[in-house]
Amino acid sequence: MSKQKSLAFLLIILAVASFFRLWHITETPRGLYPDEAMNGTNAQEAIRTGSYKIFYPENNGREGLFINIQSLSLRIFGNEPWALRVVSAIFGILTVLGLYLMTRELLRKTSVYHERIALFAAFFLATLFWHINFSRIGFRAITVPFLLVWSFYYVFRMLHELEEGDEKLPKAEGFAVLAGIIYGLGFHTYIAYRVTPPLLLLLFCIGWQKYKAGILKKCFPCLFVLFLFAAFVSALPIGYYFLNNPADFSGRAAQVSVLASATPAHDLLLNAAKTYGMFFWIGDYNWRHNYAGAPALWWPMAILFAMGLLLSISRLFQNPNQIQNSNDRKEIRRGAWSLGLVAFRNIFTTPYGLLLVWFFLLSVPSVISNEGLPHALRTIGMIPPTMIFAALGIDLLMRKGRMLHQQILTAVVAKFPDLEEQIKRIGSEFRVLVLAFLVVISIFAYRQYLLHWASSPYAAEAFSENYTSLGKYMRLLPDTTHKYVIVNADGVEVRGIPMPAQPIMFLMGEGPITHGQVSPRNVHYVLPDEVRNLSLQNLPAGETVFIMLEMKGTLRNELKSVIPSITYEEIAGRLLVGKVTK
């Protein structure tokens, strides 16, 4: 494939990725989930105070890098839900580019079709509901695949430069440092990233094999140490924080761990079945994470993924010298012991081993947890190898199809020379069929996310659309209007106020408010058991608006009993707001 054609395909893929991640981002998802809003209020506080934290301990604790980046978006775009989410969209788009580059480098010496496979992997990621969805939500987990593909890409670029000779050593050193910085930043993102260090052993083994074979011209171990040092320096701030605050290290993970179960072995097996089964049968039921219950992969993609996965496993049992020759299918058959040794070696020294370990290792955060399985968010690090497996699957189909076409052409032309042009035309038609398949995948992604999921009332409910509507209503009120928010919804308390109040705090643009504090825009946050203490006499003069997060009749009646003059009216066609003037 020519460079011009490859670049054209890549630009089309990036355009598709951008469309799915940015189209109607100001409107979809509807609402703002409290976890997203909590990021936003922390970012607002950081902007106001200038105190940008390494770790934000509220809401079970979150690493600070993503929130601090979101604060830049808020500075530019203001206090809008989409301003939090556009950061994820940018990470998502750049992950598509990074996956293409990494896959091309990973398979450069392994497959003559590495360019084609890389383009397929990038396209599959661009149109994957799983990744599209998290690219449009203000969760820090979206950075996990981004940082992995880009750090590994620069590791493979480092190896590539080391093959070229002495004049490329400075560039290789630069790639080593860049790869290390990017990899180390991952520890500032999401807890699932912490399982990735074993992948570094495989990267070292791949490079060490080339170094011992004389393929790498300079000291690979020296540069790998440089990579590790850069990663250590990059991760040092969060490491130092956890050293001084060890309780924040595990956060909520300890609460949902399978080890806390009465039957850990049974649960571990069940969790594994649910996690790997989500690719084919039943996916995450959480509407924030998925089209509830749908498999993570559409069935044609699941077939391609399974083919690529099985192909990669089969390659572990091949001699490395045979892997590059796609027509040579001789496997080492010297008994189970020899096969095991070959497979064990290839796990550490081949791209296929890296992909397989990556896939199963990044499933661990889900498998060892006991909440909400299958869990699309905790397994987000599995996305890159999954897309590469699917790309290997379609590449295998195309190679088999081409071989079959050549055999048919040879056999038919030998007997019927007049049919040669017709048989050759079948090859072009097969390429058109592949293109049509890619178009169908795009249409399916459009229908599943932008049509069905985006319009679902269940998705809106999962993103607390009601709370968001209340917040949008409140921020239009004059600052002189006294606003009482009755937080009658359960959630983790942040500074004495349950989490469901966070969307309102964010939309008011005031950051996190402490219980008992009156915000600068005259907002009072009241807990349900404090309603009985309200009265018309102790209200401030002027207009007062009362808002309840949940429209519960008993609490509404209680408020009416302590403030008889209160009147209720509907907003947004369904939400009740109480008003009184003193």
mmCIF file of N, CA and C in Angstrom, residues 167-243:
data_model
loop_
_atom_site.group_PDB
_atom_site.id
_atom_site.type_symbol
_atom_site.label_atom_id
_atom_site.label_comp_id
_atom_site.label_asym_id
_atom_site.label_seq_id
_atom_site.Cartn_x
_atom_site.Cartn_y
_atom_site.Cartn_z
ATOM 1 N N GLU A 167 23.917 6.869 14.000
ATOM 2 C CA GLU A 167 23.395 8.217 13.768
ATOM 3 C C GLU A 167 21.972 8.400 14.290
ATOM 4 N N LYS A 168 21.262 7.310 14.537
ATOM 5 C CA LYS A 168 19.885 7.395 15.039
ATOM 6 C C LYS A 168 19.794 7.264 16.559
ATOM 7 N N LEU A 169 20.947 7.156 17.235
ATOM 8 C CA LEU A 169 20.932 6.974 18.687
ATOM 9 C C LEU A 169 20.270 8.143 19.425
ATOM 10 N N PRO A 170 20.569 9.415 19.082
ATOM 11 C CA PRO A 170 19.903 10.514 19.789
ATOM 12 C C PRO A 170 18.370 10.459 19.664
ATOM 13 N N LYS A 171 17.896 10.084 18.477
ATOM 14 C CA LYS A 171 16.448 9.980 18.301
ATOM 15 C C LYS A 171 15.890 8.838 19.148
ATOM 16 N N ALA A 172 16.615 7.721 19.213
ATOM 17 C CA ALA A 172 16.169 6.596 20.036
ATOM 18 C C ALA A 172 16.114 6.994 21.510
ATOM 19 N N GLU A 173 17.100 7.768 21.962
ATOM 20 C CA GLU A 173 17.100 8.230 23.349
ATOM 21 C C GLU A 173 15.884 9.118 23.624
ATOM 22 N N GLY A 174 15.570 9.982 22.667
ATOM 23 C CA GLY A 174 14.397 10.846 22.818
ATOM 24 C C GLY A 174 13.112 10.047 22.903
ATOM 25 N N PHE A 175 12.997 9.013 22.072
ATOM 26 C CA PHE A 175 11.803 8.163 22.112
ATOM 27 C C PHE A 175 11.718 7.407 23.438
ATOM 28 N N ALA A 176 12.860 6.982 23.974
ATOM 29 C CA ALA A 176 12.868 6.270 25.250
ATOM 30 C C ALA A 176 12.342 7.165 26.375
ATOM 31 N N VAL A 177 12.813 8.408 26.395
ATOM 32 C CA VAL A 177 12.361 9.348 27.430
ATOM 33 C C VAL A 177 10.880 9.665 27.256
ATOM 34 N N LEU A 178 10.465 9.915 26.011
ATOM 35 C CA LEU A 178 9.063 10.251 25.747
ATOM 36 C C LEU A 178 8.141 9.090 26.121
ATOM 37 N N ALA A 179 8.544 7.872 25.756
ATOM 38 C CA ALA A 179 7.742 6.696 26.100
ATOM 39 C C ALA A 179 7.615 6.544 27.609
ATOM 40 N N GLY A 180 8.714 6.770 28.314
ATOM 41 C CA GLY A 180 8.693 6.646 29.769
ATOM 42 C C GLY A 180 7.809 7.688 30.431
ATOM 43 N N ILE A 181 7.890 8.924 29.968
ATOM 44 C CA ILE A 181 7.054 9.988 30.540
ATOM 45 C C ILE A 181 5.576 9.662 30.347
ATOM 46 N N ILE A 182 5.224 9.252 29.119
ATOM 47 C CA ILE A 182 3.819 8.942 28.831
ATOM 48 C C ILE A 182 3.350 7.750 29.662
ATOM 49 N N TYR A 183 4.176 6.712 29.732
ATOM 50 C CA TYR A 183 3.776 5.538 30.513
ATOM 51 C C TYR A 183 3.604 5.905 31.987
ATOM 52 N N GLY A 184 4.525 6.665 32.530
ATOM 53 C CA GLY A 184 4.440 7.042 33.939
ATOM 54 C C GLY A 184 3.219 7.886 34.255
ATOM 55 N N LEU A 185 2.773 8.690 33.292
ATOM 56 C CA LEU A 185 1.581 9.508 33.506
ATOM 57 C C LEU A 185 0.340 8.648 33.733
ATOM 58 N N GLY A 186 0.376 7.419 33.239
ATOM 59 C CA GLY A 186 -0.769 6.539 33.406
ATOM 60 C C GLY A 186 -1.129 6.289 34.860
ATOM 61 N N PHE A 187 -0.153 6.345 35.740
ATOM 62 C CA PHE A 187 -0.420 6.118 37.159
ATOM 63 C C PHE A 187 -1.136 7.311 37.799
ATOM 64 N N HIS A 188 -1.222 8.399 37.047
ATOM 65 C CA HIS A 188 -1.967 9.571 37.508
ATOM 66 C C HIS A 188 -3.407 9.556 36.994
ATOM 67 N N THR A 189 -3.851 8.433 36.413
ATOM 68 C CA THR A 189 -5.158 8.437 35.745
ATOM 69 C C THR A 189 -6.193 7.572 36.444
ATOM 70 N N TYR A 190 -6.145 6.256 36.250
ATOM 71 C CA TYR A 190 -7.236 5.382 36.677
ATOM 72 C C TYR A 190 -6.641 4.152 37.337
ATOM 73 N N ILE A 191 -7.310 3.661 38.368
ATOM 74 C CA ILE A 191 -6.749 2.594 39.187
ATOM 75 C C ILE A 191 -6.446 1.331 38.373
ATOM 76 N N ALA A 192 -7.219 1.049 37.310
ATOM 77 C CA ALA A 192 -6.998 -0.151 36.498
ATOM 78 C C ALA A 192 -5.639 -0.131 35.806
ATOM 79 N N TYR A 193 -5.054 1.048 35.641
ATOM 80 C CA TYR A 193 -3.751 1.166 34.979
ATOM 81 C C TYR A 193 -2.632 0.498 35.787
ATOM 82 N N ARG A 194 -2.862 0.333 37.074
ATOM 83 C CA ARG A 194 -1.789 -0.160 37.951
ATOM 84 C C ARG A 194 -1.431 -1.618 37.695
ATOM 85 N N VAL A 195 -2.228 -2.348 36.903
ATOM 86 C CA VAL A 195 -1.893 -3.739 36.610
ATOM 87 C C VAL A 195 -0.944 -3.851 35.425
ATOM 88 N N THR A 196 -0.576 -2.738 34.782
ATOM 89 C CA THR A 196 0.169 -2.797 33.516
ATOM 90 C C THR A 196 1.679 -3.066 33.621
ATOM 91 N N PRO A 197 2.368 -2.874 34.760
ATOM 92 C CA PRO A 197 3.819 -3.084 34.777
ATOM 93 C C PRO A 197 4.310 -4.416 34.221
ATOM 94 N N PRO A 198 3.604 -5.558 34.388
ATOM 95 C CA PRO A 198 4.109 -6.787 33.750
ATOM 96 C C PRO A 198 4.286 -6.670 32.236
ATOM 97 N N LEU A 199 3.570 -5.778 31.596
ATOM 98 C CA LEU A 199 3.752 -5.599 30.156
ATOM 99 C C LEU A 199 5.136 -5.066 29.829
ATOM 100 N N LEU A 200 5.747 -4.347 30.768
ATOM 101 C CA LEU A 200 7.093 -3.823 30.539
ATOM 102 C C LEU A 200 8.106 -4.952 30.428
ATOM 103 N N LEU A 201 7.883 -6.037 31.158
ATOM 104 C CA LEU A 201 8.773 -7.193 31.061
ATOM 105 C C LEU A 201 8.749 -7.758 29.649
ATOM 106 N N LEU A 202 7.569 -7.821 29.052
ATOM 107 C CA LEU A 202 7.459 -8.345 27.695
ATOM 108 C C LEU A 202 8.111 -7.405 26.688
ATOM 109 N N LEU A 203 7.953 -6.102 26.891
ATOM 110 C CA LEU A 203 8.622 -5.148 26.007
ATOM 111 C C LEU A 203 10.132 -5.311 26.081
ATOM 112 N N PHE A 204 10.637 -5.518 27.304
ATOM 113 C CA PHE A 204 12.076 -5.715 27.465
ATOM 114 C C PHE A 204 12.532 -6.996 26.764
ATOM 115 N N CYS A 205 11.755 -8.061 26.921
ATOM 116 C CA CYS A 205 12.145 -9.342 26.309
ATOM 117 C C CYS A 205 12.150 -9.268 24.784
ATOM 118 N N ILE A 206 11.181 -8.539 24.202
ATOM 119 C CA ILE A 206 11.165 -8.367 22.753
ATOM 120 C C ILE A 206 12.420 -7.636 22.297
ATOM 121 N N GLY A 207 12.780 -6.575 23.004
ATOM 122 C CA GLY A 207 13.990 -5.839 22.656
ATOM 123 C C GLY A 207 15.258 -6.628 22.934
ATOM 124 N N TRP A 208 15.283 -7.373 24.042
ATOM 125 C CA TRP A 208 16.459 -8.150 24.407
ATOM 126 C C TRP A 208 16.748 -9.228 23.361
ATOM 127 N N GLN A 209 15.713 -9.858 22.854
ATOM 128 C CA GLN A 209 15.909 -10.874 21.818
ATOM 129 C C GLN A 209 16.574 -10.264 20.586
ATOM 130 N N LYS A 210 16.128 -9.089 20.187
ATOM 131 C CA LYS A 210 16.729 -8.430 19.024
ATOM 132 C C LYS A 210 18.167 -7.989 19.319
ATOM 133 N N TYR A 211 18.388 -7.571 20.560
ATOM 134 C CA TYR A 211 19.725 -7.121 20.948
ATOM 135 C C TYR A 211 20.725 -8.281 20.930
ATOM 136 N N LYS A 212 20.316 -9.422 21.467
ATOM 137 C CA LYS A 212 21.192 -10.588 21.488
ATOM 138 C C LYS A 212 21.430 -11.135 20.080
ATOM 139 N N ALA A 213 20.454 -10.935 19.186
ATOM 140 C CA ALA A 213 20.612 -11.407 17.801
ATOM 141 C C ALA A 213 21.441 -10.438 16.964
ATOM 142 N N GLY A 214 21.846 -9.320 17.536
ATOM 143 C CA GLY A 214 22.655 -8.351 16.804
ATOM 144 C C GLY A 214 21.858 -7.437 15.902
ATOM 145 N N ILE A 215 20.530 -7.452 16.034
ATOM 146 C CA ILE A 215 19.692 -6.600 15.189
ATOM 147 C C ILE A 215 19.768 -5.153 15.649
ATOM 148 N N LEU A 216 19.815 -4.953 16.971
ATOM 149 C CA LEU A 216 19.928 -3.606 17.514
ATOM 150 C C LEU A 216 21.395 -3.235 17.593
ATOM 151 N N LYS A 217 21.734 -2.066 17.044
ATOM 152 C CA LYS A 217 23.144 -1.691 16.889
ATOM 153 C C LYS A 217 23.759 -1.131 18.165
ATOM 154 N N LYS A 218 22.971 -0.620 19.064
ATOM 155 C CA LYS A 218 23.489 -0.009 20.279
ATOM 156 C C LYS A 218 22.906 -0.692 21.514
ATOM 157 N N CYS A 219 23.322 -0.195 22.687
ATOM 158 C CA CYS A 219 22.966 -0.841 23.948
ATOM 159 C C CYS A 219 21.489 -0.681 24.264
ATOM 160 N N PHE A 220 20.702 -1.681 23.921
ATOM 161 C CA PHE A 220 19.274 -1.646 24.229
ATOM 162 C C PHE A 220 19.011 -1.607 25.727
ATOM 163 N N PRO A 221 19.690 -2.437 26.555
ATOM 164 C CA PRO A 221 19.408 -2.370 28.001
ATOM 165 C C PRO A 221 19.598 -0.971 28.576
ATOM 166 N N CYS A 222 20.583 -0.225 28.060
ATOM 167 C CA CYS A 222 20.813 1.131 28.560
ATOM 168 C C CYS A 222 19.619 2.031 28.281
ATOM 169 N N LEU A 223 19.102 1.937 27.074
ATOM 170 C CA LEU A 223 17.963 2.772 26.712
ATOM 171 C C LEU A 223 16.698 2.329 27.437
ATOM 172 N N PHE A 224 16.564 1.035 27.684
ATOM 173 C CA PHE A 224 15.381 0.576 28.412
ATOM 174 C C PHE A 224 15.425 1.070 29.853
ATOM 175 N N VAL A 225 16.611 1.128 30.442
ATOM 176 C CA VAL A 225 16.754 1.703 31.782
ATOM 177 C C VAL A 225 16.385 3.185 31.745
ATOM 178 N N LEU A 226 16.770 3.868 30.667
ATOM 179 C CA LEU A 226 16.399 5.280 30.510
ATOM 180 C C LEU A 226 14.878 5.424 30.445
ATOM 181 N N PHE A 227 14.231 4.523 29.708
ATOM 182 C CA PHE A 227 12.766 4.504 29.641
ATOM 183 C C PHE A 227 12.167 4.305 31.027
ATOM 184 N N LEU A 228 12.679 3.343 31.792
ATOM 185 C CA LEU A 228 12.158 3.067 33.131
ATOM 186 C C LEU A 228 12.389 4.252 34.061
ATOM 187 N N PHE A 229 13.541 4.902 33.924
ATOM 188 C CA PHE A 229 13.834 6.056 34.778
ATOM 189 C C PHE A 229 12.867 7.201 34.478
ATOM 190 N N ALA A 230 12.613 7.447 33.197
ATOM 191 C CA ALA A 230 11.662 8.504 32.828
ATOM 192 C C ALA A 230 10.265 8.176 33.352
ATOM 193 N N ALA A 231 9.877 6.891 33.273
ATOM 194 C CA ALA A 231 8.576 6.479 33.793
ATOM 195 C C ALA A 231 8.507 6.677 35.305
ATOM 196 N N PHE A 232 9.601 6.346 35.987
ATOM 197 C CA PHE A 232 9.655 6.505 37.441
ATOM 198 C C PHE A 232 9.505 7.972 37.832
ATOM 199 N N VAL A 233 10.225 8.848 37.156
ATOM 200 C CA VAL A 233 10.145 10.280 37.461
ATOM 201 C C VAL A 233 8.744 10.803 37.186
ATOM 202 N N SER A 234 8.154 10.343 36.077
ATOM 203 C CA SER A 234 6.810 10.786 35.704
ATOM 204 C C SER A 234 5.766 10.345 36.731
ATOM 205 N N ALA A 235 5.919 9.127 37.256
ATOM 206 C CA ALA A 235 4.949 8.593 38.219
ATOM 207 C C ALA A 235 5.264 8.996 39.653
ATOM 208 N N LEU A 236 6.429 9.594 39.882
ATOM 209 C CA LEU A 236 6.889 9.879 41.246
ATOM 210 C C LEU A 236 5.921 10.737 42.058
ATOM 211 N N PRO A 237 5.330 11.798 41.517
ATOM 212 C CA PRO A 237 4.440 12.625 42.361
ATOM 213 C C PRO A 237 3.277 11.844 42.955
ATOM 214 N N ILE A 238 2.611 11.012 42.160
ATOM 215 C CA ILE A 238 1.483 10.253 42.693
ATOM 216 C C ILE A 238 1.976 9.167 43.640
ATOM 217 N N GLY A 239 3.155 8.595 43.333
ATOM 218 C CA GLY A 239 3.732 7.598 44.227
ATOM 219 C C GLY A 239 4.067 8.188 45.578
ATOM 220 N N TYR A 240 4.622 9.398 45.569
ATOM 221 C CA TYR A 240 4.966 10.065 46.826
ATOM 222 C C TYR A 240 3.702 10.388 47.617
ATOM 223 N N TYR A 241 2.648 10.795 46.901
ATOM 224 C CA TYR A 241 1.384 11.082 47.580
ATOM 225 C C TYR A 241 0.856 9.827 48.277
ATOM 226 N N PHE A 242 0.846 8.686 47.562
ATOM 227 C CA PHE A 242 0.328 7.456 48.161
ATOM 228 C C PHE A 242 1.217 6.982 49.314
ATOM 229 N N LEU A 243 2.488 7.260 49.229
ATOM 230 C CA LEU A 243 3.392 6.891 50.320
ATOM 231 C C LEU A 243 3.004 7.615 51.602
#
